[in-house]
mmCIF file with all atom_site columns, C-alpha atoms and ligand atoms in Angstrom:
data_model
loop_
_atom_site.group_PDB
_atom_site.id
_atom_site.type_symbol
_atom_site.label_atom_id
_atom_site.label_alt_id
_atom_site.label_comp_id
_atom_site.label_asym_id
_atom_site.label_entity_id
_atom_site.label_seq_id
_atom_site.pdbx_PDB_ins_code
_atom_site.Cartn_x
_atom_site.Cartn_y
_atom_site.Cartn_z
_atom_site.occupancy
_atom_site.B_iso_or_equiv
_atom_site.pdbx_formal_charge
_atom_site.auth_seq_id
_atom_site.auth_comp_id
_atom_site.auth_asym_id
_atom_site.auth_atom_id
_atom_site.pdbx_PDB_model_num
ATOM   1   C  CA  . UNK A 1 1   ? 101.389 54.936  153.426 1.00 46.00 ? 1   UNK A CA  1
ATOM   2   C  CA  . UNK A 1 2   ? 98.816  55.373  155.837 1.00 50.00 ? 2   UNK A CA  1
ATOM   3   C  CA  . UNK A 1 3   ? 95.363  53.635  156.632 1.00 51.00 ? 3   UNK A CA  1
ATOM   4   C  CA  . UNK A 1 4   ? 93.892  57.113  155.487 1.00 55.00 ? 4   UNK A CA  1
ATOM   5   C  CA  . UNK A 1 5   ? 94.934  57.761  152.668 1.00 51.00 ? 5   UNK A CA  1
ATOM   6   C  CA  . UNK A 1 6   ? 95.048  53.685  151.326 1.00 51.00 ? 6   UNK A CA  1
ATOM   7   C  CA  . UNK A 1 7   ? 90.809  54.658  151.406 1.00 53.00 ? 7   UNK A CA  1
ATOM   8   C  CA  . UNK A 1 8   ? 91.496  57.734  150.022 1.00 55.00 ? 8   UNK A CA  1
ATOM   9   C  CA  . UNK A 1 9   ? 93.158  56.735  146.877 1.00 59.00 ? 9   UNK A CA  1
ATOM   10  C  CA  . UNK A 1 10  ? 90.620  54.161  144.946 1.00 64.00 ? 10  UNK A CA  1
ATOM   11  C  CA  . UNK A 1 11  ? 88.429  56.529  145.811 1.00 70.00 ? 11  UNK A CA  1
ATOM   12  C  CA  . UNK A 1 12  ? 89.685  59.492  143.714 1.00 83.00 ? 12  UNK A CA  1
ATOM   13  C  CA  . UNK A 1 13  ? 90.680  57.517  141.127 1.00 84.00 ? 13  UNK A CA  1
ATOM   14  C  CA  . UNK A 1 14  ? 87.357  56.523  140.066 1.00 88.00 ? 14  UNK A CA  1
ATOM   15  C  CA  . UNK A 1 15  ? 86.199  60.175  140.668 1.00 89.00 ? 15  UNK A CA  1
ATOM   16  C  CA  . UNK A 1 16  ? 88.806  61.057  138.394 1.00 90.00 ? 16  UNK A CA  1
ATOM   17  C  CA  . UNK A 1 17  ? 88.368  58.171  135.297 1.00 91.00 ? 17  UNK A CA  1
ATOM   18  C  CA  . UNK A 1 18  ? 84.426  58.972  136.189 1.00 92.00 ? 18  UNK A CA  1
ATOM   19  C  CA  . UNK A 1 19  ? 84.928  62.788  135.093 1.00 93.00 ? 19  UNK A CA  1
ATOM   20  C  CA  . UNK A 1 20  ? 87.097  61.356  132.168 1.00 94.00 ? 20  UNK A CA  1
ATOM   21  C  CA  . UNK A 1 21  ? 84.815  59.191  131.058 1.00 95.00 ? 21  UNK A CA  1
ATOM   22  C  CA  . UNK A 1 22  ? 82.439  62.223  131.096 1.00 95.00 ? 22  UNK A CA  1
ATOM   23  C  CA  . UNK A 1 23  ? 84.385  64.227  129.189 1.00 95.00 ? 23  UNK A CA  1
ATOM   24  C  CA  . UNK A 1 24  ? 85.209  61.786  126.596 1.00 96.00 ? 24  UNK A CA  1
ATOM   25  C  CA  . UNK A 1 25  ? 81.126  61.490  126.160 1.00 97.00 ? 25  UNK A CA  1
ATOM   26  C  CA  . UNK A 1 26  ? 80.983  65.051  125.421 1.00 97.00 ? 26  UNK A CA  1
ATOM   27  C  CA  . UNK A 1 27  ? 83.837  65.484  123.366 1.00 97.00 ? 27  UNK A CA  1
ATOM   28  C  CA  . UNK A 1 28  ? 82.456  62.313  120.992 1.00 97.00 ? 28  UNK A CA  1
ATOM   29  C  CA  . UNK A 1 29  ? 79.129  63.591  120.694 1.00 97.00 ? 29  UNK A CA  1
ATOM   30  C  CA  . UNK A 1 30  ? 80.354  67.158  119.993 1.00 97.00 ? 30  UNK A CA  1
ATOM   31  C  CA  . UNK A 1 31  ? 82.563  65.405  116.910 1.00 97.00 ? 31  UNK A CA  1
ATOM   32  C  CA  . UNK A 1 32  ? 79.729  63.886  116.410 1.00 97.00 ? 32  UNK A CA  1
ATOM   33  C  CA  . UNK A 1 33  ? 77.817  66.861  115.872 1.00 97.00 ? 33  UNK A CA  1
ATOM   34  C  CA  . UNK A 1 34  ? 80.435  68.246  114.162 1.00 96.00 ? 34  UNK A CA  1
ATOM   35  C  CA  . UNK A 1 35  ? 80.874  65.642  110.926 1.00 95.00 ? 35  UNK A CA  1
ATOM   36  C  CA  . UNK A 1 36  ? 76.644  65.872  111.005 1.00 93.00 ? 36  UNK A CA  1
ATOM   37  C  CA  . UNK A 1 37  ? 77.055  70.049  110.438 1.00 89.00 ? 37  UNK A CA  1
ATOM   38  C  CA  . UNK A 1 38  ? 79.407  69.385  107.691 1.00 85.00 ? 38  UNK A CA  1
ATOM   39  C  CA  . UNK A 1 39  ? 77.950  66.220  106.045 1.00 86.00 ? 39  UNK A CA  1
ATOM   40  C  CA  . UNK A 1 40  ? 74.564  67.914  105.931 1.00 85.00 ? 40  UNK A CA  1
ATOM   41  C  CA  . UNK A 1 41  ? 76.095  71.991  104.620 1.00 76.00 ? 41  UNK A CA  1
ATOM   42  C  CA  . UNK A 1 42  ? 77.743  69.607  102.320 1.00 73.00 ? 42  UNK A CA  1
ATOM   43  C  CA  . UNK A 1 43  ? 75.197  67.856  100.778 1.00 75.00 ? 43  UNK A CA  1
ATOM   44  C  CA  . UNK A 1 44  ? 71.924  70.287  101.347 1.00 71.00 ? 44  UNK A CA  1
ATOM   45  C  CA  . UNK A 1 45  ? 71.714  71.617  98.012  1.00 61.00 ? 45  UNK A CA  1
ATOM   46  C  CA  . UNK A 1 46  ? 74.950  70.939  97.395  1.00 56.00 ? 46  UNK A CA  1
ATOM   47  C  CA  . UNK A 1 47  ? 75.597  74.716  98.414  1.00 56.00 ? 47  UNK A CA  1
ATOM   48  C  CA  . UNK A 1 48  ? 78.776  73.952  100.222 1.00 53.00 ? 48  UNK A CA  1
ATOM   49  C  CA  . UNK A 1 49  ? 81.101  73.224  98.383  1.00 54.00 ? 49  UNK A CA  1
ATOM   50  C  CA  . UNK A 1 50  ? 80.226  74.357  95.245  1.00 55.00 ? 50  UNK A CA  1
ATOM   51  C  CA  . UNK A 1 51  ? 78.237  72.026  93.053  1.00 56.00 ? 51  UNK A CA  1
ATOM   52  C  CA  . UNK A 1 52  ? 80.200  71.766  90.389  1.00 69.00 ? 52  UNK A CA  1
ATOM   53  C  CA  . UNK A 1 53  ? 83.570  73.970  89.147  1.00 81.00 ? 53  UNK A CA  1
ATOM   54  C  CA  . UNK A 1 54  ? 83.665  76.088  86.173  1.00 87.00 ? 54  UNK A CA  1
ATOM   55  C  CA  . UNK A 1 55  ? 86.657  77.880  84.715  1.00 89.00 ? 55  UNK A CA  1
ATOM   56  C  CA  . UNK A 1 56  ? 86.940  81.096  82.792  1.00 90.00 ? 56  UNK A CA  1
ATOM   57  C  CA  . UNK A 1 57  ? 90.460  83.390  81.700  1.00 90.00 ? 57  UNK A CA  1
ATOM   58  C  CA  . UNK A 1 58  ? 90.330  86.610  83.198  1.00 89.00 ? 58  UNK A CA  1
ATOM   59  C  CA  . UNK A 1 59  ? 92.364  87.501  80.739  1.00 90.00 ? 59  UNK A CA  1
ATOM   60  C  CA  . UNK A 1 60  ? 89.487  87.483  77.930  1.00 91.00 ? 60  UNK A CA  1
ATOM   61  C  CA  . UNK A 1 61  ? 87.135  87.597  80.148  1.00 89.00 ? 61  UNK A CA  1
ATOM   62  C  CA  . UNK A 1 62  ? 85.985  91.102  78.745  1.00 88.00 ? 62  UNK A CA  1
ATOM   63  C  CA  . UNK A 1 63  ? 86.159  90.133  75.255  1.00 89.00 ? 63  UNK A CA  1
ATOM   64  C  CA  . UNK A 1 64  ? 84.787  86.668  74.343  1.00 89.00 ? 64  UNK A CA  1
ATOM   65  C  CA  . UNK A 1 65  ? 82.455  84.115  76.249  1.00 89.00 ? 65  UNK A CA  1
ATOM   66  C  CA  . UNK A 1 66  ? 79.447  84.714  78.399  1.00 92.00 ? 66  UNK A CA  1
ATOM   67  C  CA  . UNK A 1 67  ? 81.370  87.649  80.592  1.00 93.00 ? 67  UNK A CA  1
ATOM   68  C  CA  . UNK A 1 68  ? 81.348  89.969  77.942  1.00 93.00 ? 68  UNK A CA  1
ATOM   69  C  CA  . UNK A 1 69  ? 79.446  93.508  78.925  1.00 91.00 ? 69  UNK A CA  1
ATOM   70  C  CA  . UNK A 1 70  ? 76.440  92.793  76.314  1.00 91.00 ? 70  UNK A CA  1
ATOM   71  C  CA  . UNK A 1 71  ? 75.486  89.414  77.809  1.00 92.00 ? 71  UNK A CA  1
ATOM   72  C  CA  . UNK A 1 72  ? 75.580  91.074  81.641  1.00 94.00 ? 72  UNK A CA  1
ATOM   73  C  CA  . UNK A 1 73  ? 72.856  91.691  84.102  1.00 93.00 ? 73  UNK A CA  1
ATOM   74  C  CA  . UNK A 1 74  ? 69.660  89.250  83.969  1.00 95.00 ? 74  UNK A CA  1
ATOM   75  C  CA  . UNK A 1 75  ? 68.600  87.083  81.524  1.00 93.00 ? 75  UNK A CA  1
ATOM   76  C  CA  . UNK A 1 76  ? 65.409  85.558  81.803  1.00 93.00 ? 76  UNK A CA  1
ATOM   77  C  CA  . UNK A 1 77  ? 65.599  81.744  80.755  1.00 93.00 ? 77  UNK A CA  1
ATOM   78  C  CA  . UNK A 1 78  ? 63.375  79.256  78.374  1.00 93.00 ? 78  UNK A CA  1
ATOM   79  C  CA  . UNK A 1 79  ? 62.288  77.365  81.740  1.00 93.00 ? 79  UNK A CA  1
ATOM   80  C  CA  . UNK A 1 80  ? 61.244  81.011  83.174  1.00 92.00 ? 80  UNK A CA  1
ATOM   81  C  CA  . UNK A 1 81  ? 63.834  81.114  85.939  1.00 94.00 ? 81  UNK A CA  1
ATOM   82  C  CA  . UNK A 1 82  ? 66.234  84.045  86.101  1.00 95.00 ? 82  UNK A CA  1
ATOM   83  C  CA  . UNK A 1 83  ? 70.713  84.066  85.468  1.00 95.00 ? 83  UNK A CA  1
ATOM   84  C  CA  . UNK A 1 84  ? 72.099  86.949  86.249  1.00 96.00 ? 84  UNK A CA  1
ATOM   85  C  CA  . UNK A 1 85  ? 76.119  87.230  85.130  1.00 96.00 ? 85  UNK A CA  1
ATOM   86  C  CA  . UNK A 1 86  ? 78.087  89.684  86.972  1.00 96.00 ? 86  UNK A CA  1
ATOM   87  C  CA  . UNK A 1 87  ? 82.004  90.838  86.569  1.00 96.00 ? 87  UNK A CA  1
ATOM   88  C  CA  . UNK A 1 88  ? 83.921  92.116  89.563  1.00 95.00 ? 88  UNK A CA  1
ATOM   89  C  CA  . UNK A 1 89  ? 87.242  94.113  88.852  1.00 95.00 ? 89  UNK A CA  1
ATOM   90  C  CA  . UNK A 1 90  ? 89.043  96.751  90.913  1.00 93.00 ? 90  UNK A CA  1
ATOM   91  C  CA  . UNK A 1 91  ? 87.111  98.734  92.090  1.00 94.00 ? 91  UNK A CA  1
ATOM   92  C  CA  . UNK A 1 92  ? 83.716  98.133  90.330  1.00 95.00 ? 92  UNK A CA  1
ATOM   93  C  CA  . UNK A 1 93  ? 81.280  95.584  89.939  1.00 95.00 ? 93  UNK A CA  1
ATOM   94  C  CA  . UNK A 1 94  ? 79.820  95.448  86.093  1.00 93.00 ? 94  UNK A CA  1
ATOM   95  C  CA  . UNK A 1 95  ? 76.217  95.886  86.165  1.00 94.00 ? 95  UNK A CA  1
ATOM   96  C  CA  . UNK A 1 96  ? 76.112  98.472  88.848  1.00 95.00 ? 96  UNK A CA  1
ATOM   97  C  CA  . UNK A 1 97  ? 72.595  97.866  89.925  1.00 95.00 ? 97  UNK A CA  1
ATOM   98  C  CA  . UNK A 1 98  ? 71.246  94.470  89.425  1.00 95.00 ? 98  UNK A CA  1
ATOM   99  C  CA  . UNK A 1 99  ? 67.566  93.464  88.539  1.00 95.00 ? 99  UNK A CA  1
ATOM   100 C  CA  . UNK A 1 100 ? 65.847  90.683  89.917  1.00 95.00 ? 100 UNK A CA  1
ATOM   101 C  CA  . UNK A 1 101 ? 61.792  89.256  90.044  1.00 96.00 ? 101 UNK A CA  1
ATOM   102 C  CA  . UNK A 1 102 ? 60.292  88.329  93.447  1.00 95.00 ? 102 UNK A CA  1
ATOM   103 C  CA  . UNK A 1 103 ? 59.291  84.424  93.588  1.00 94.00 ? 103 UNK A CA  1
ATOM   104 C  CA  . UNK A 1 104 ? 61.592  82.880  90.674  1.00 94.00 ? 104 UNK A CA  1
ATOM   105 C  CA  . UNK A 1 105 ? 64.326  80.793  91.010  1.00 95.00 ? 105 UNK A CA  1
ATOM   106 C  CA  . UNK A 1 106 ? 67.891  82.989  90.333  1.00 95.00 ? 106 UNK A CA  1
ATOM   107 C  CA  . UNK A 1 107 ? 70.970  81.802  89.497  1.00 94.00 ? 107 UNK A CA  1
ATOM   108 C  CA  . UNK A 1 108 ? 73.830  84.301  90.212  1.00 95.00 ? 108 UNK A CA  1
ATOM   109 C  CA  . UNK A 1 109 ? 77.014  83.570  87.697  1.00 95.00 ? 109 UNK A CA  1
ATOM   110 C  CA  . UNK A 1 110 ? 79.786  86.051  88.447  1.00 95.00 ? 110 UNK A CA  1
ATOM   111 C  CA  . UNK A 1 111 ? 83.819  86.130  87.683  1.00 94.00 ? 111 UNK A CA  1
ATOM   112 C  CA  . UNK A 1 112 ? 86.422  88.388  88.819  1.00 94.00 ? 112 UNK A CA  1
ATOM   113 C  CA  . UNK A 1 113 ? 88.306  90.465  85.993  1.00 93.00 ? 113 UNK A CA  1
ATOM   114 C  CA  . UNK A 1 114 ? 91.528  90.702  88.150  1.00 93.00 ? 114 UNK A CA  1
ATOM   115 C  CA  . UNK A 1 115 ? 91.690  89.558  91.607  1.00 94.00 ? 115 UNK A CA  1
ATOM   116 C  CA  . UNK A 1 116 ? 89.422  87.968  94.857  1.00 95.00 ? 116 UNK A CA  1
ATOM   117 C  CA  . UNK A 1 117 ? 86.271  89.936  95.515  1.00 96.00 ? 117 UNK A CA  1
ATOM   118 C  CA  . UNK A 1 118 ? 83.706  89.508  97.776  1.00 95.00 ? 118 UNK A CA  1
ATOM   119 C  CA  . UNK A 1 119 ? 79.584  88.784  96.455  1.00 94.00 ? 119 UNK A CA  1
ATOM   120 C  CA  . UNK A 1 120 ? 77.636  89.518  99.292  1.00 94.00 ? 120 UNK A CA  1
ATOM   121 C  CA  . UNK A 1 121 ? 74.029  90.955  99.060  1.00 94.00 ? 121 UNK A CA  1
ATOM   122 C  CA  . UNK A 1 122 ? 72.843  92.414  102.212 1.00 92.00 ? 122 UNK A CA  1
ATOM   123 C  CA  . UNK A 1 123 ? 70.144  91.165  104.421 1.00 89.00 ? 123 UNK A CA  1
ATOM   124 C  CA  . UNK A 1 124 ? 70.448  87.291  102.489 1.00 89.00 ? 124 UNK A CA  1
ATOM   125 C  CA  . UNK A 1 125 ? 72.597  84.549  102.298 1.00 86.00 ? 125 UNK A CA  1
ATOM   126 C  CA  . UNK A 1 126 ? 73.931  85.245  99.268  1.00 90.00 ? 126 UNK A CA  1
ATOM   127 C  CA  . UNK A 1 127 ? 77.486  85.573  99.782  1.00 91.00 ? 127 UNK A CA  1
ATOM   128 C  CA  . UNK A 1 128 ? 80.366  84.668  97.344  1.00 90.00 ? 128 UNK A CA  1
ATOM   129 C  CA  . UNK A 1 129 ? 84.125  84.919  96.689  1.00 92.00 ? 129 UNK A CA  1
ATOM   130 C  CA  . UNK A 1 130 ? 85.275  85.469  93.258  1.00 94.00 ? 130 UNK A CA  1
ATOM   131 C  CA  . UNK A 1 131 ? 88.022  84.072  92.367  1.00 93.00 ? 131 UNK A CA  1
ATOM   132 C  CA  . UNK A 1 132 ? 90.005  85.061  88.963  1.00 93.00 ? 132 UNK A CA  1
ATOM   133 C  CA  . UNK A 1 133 ? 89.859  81.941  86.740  1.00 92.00 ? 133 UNK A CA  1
ATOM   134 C  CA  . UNK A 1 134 ? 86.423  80.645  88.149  1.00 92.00 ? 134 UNK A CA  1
ATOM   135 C  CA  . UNK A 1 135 ? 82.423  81.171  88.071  1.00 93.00 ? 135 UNK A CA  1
ATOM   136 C  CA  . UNK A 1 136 ? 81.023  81.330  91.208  1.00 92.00 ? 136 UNK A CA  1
ATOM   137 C  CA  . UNK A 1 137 ? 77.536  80.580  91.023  1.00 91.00 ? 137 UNK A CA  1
ATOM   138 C  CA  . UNK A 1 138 ? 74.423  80.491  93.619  1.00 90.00 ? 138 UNK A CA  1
ATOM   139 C  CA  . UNK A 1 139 ? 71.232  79.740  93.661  1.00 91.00 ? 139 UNK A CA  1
ATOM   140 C  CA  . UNK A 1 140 ? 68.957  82.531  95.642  1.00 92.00 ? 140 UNK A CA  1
ATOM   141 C  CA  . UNK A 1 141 ? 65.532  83.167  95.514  1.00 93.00 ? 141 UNK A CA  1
ATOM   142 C  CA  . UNK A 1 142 ? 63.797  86.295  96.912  1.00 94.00 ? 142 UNK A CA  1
ATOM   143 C  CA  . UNK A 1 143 ? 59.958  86.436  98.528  1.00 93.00 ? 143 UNK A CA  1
ATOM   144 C  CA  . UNK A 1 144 ? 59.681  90.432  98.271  1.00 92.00 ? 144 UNK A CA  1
ATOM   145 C  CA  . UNK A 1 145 ? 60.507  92.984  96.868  1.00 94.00 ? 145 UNK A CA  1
ATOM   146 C  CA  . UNK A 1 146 ? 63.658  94.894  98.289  1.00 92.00 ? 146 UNK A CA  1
ATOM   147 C  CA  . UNK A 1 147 ? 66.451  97.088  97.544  1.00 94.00 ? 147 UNK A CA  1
ATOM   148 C  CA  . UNK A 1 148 ? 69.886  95.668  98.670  1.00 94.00 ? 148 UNK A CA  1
ATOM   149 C  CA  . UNK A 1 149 ? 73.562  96.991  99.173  1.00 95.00 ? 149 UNK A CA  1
ATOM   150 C  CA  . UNK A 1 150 ? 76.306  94.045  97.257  1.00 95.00 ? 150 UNK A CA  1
ATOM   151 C  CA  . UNK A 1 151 ? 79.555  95.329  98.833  1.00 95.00 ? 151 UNK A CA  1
ATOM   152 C  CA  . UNK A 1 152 ? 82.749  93.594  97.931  1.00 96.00 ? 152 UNK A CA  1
ATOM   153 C  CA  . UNK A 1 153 ? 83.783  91.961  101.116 1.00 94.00 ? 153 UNK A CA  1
ATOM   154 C  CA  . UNK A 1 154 ? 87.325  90.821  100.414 1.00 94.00 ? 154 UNK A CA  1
ATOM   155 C  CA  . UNK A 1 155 ? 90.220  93.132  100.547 1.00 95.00 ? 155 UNK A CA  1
ATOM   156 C  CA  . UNK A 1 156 ? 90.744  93.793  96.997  1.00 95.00 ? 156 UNK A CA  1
ATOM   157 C  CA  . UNK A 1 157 ? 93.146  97.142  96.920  1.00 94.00 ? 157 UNK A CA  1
ATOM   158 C  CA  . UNK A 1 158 ? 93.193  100.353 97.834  1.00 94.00 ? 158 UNK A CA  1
ATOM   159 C  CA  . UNK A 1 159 ? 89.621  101.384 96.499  1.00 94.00 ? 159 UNK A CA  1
ATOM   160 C  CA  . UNK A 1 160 ? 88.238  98.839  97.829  1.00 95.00 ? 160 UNK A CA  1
ATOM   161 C  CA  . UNK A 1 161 ? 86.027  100.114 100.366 1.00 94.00 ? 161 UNK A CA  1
ATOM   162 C  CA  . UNK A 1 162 ? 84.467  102.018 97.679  1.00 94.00 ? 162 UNK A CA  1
ATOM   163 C  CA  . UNK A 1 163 ? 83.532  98.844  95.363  1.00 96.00 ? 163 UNK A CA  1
ATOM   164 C  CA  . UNK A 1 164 ? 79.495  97.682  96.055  1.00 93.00 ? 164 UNK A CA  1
ATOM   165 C  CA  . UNK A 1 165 ? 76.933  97.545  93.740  1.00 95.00 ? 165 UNK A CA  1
ATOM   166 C  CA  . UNK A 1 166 ? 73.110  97.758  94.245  1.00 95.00 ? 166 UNK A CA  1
ATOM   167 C  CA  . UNK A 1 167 ? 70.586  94.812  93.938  1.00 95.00 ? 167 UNK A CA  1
ATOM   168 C  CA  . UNK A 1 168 ? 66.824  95.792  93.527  1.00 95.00 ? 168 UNK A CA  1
ATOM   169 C  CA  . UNK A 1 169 ? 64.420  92.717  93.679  1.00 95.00 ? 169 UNK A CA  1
ATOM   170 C  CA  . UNK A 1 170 ? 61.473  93.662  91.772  1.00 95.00 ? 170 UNK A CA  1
ATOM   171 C  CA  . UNK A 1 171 ? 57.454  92.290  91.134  1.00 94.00 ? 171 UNK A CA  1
ATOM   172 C  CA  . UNK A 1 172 ? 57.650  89.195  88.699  1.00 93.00 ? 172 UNK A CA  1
ATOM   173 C  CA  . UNK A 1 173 ? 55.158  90.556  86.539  1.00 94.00 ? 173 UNK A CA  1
ATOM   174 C  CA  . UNK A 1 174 ? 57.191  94.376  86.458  1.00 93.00 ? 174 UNK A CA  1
ATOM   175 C  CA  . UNK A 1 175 ? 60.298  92.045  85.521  1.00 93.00 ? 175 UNK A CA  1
ATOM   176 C  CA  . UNK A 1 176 ? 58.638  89.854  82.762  1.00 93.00 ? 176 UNK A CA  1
ATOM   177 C  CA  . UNK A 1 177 ? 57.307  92.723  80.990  1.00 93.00 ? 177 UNK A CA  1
ATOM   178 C  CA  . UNK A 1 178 ? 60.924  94.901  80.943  1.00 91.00 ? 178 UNK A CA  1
ATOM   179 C  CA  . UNK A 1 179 ? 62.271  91.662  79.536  1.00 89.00 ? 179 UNK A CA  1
ATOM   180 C  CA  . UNK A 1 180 ? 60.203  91.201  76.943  1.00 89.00 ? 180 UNK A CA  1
ATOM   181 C  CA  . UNK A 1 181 ? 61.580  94.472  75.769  1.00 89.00 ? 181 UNK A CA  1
ATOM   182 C  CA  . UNK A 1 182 ? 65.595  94.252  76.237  1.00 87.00 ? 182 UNK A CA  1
ATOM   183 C  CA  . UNK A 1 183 ? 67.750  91.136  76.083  1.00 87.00 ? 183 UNK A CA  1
ATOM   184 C  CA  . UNK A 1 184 ? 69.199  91.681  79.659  1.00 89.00 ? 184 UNK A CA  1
ATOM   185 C  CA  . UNK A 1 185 ? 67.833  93.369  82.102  1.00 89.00 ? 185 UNK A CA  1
ATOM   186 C  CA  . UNK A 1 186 ? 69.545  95.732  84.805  1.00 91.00 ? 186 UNK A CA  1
ATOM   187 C  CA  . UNK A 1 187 ? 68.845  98.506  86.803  1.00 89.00 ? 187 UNK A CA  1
ATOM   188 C  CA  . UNK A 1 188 ? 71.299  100.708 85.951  1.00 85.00 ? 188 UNK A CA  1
ATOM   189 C  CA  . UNK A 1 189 ? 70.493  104.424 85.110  1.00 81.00 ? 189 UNK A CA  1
ATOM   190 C  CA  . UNK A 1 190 ? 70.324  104.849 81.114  1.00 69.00 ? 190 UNK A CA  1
HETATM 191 CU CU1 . LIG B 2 .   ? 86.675  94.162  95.456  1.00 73.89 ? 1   LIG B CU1 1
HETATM 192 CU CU2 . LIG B 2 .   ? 87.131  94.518  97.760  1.00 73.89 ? 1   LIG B CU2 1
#
């Protein structure tokens, strides 16, 4: 070895456990970051994951429980906020247009007749996956009113590019008063 590089060596080995030492920094703060993002999605509302987990049979679905086509749409509650219960199947979602009020709290309850679909509504961040055998519900609330696209966003078959529905968030006061005069409450064309 010679008198040059004897200096040289120590030398770039603390340049080198220097940059590591660097890097290690970084890398622990970014998992640091990391567990924060998930601990906080997690527990914010209790959005992500799911609050709690809620079964149904797809099987029935259609004929008994709260799926059935008469207790669809929006439903306006005791405690004055807003459920609305929707049912996905190929290549459809059941009510076509949904109905909301402006400034009330909504809770969307939906289930999938047959296989995964995809809840999203356009323009929010309401955005589901409904899974046959489970409710998926959200929480949403809307500031104005608006007229949304809901396609299904999961591969579902061969029609499904043509499966979307329509949400139209209406004044609270234009809401109350339609139901006060029907059970549920959609915008579908009679
Ligand atoms: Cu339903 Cu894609």
């Amino acid at each position: 070895m010679t008198p040059d590089a004897e200096s040289v060596l120590p030398a770039s080995h603390d340049a080198t456990s220097r940059v590591e030492r660097r890097w290690a920094t970084v890398c622990t703060c970014l998992l640091a970051l990391l567990v924060a993002v998930a601990a906080f999605t997690g527990s914010y509302k209790a959005t992500v994951p799911q609050a709690r987990v809620e079964t149904t049979d797809p099987r029935t679905l259609h004929v008994t429980g709260e799926f059935i086509e008469s207790n669809l749409g929006s439903a306006l509650e005791p405690d004055g906020s807003v459920t609305v219960r929707i049912v996905g199947q190929q290549y459809s979602f059941t009510p076509q247009c949904i109905l909301v009020p402006t400034d009330t709290p909504i809770t969307f309850r939906a289930a999938s007749a047959d296989v995964v679909h995809g809840f999203l509504i356009q323009g929010t961040n309401v955005n589901l996956m409904l899974v046959p055998g489970y409710v998926s519900i959200l929480s949403a609330r809307f500031d104005k009113p608006v007229e949304s696209n809901m396609p299904c966003h999961e591969y579902c078959g061969t029609g499904h590019e043509g499966m979307w529905a329509r949400v139209r968030v209406i004044d609270k006061a234009e809401f109350l008063k339609l139901s006060n005069q029907r059970r549920r409450v959609t915008c579908v064309p009679k």
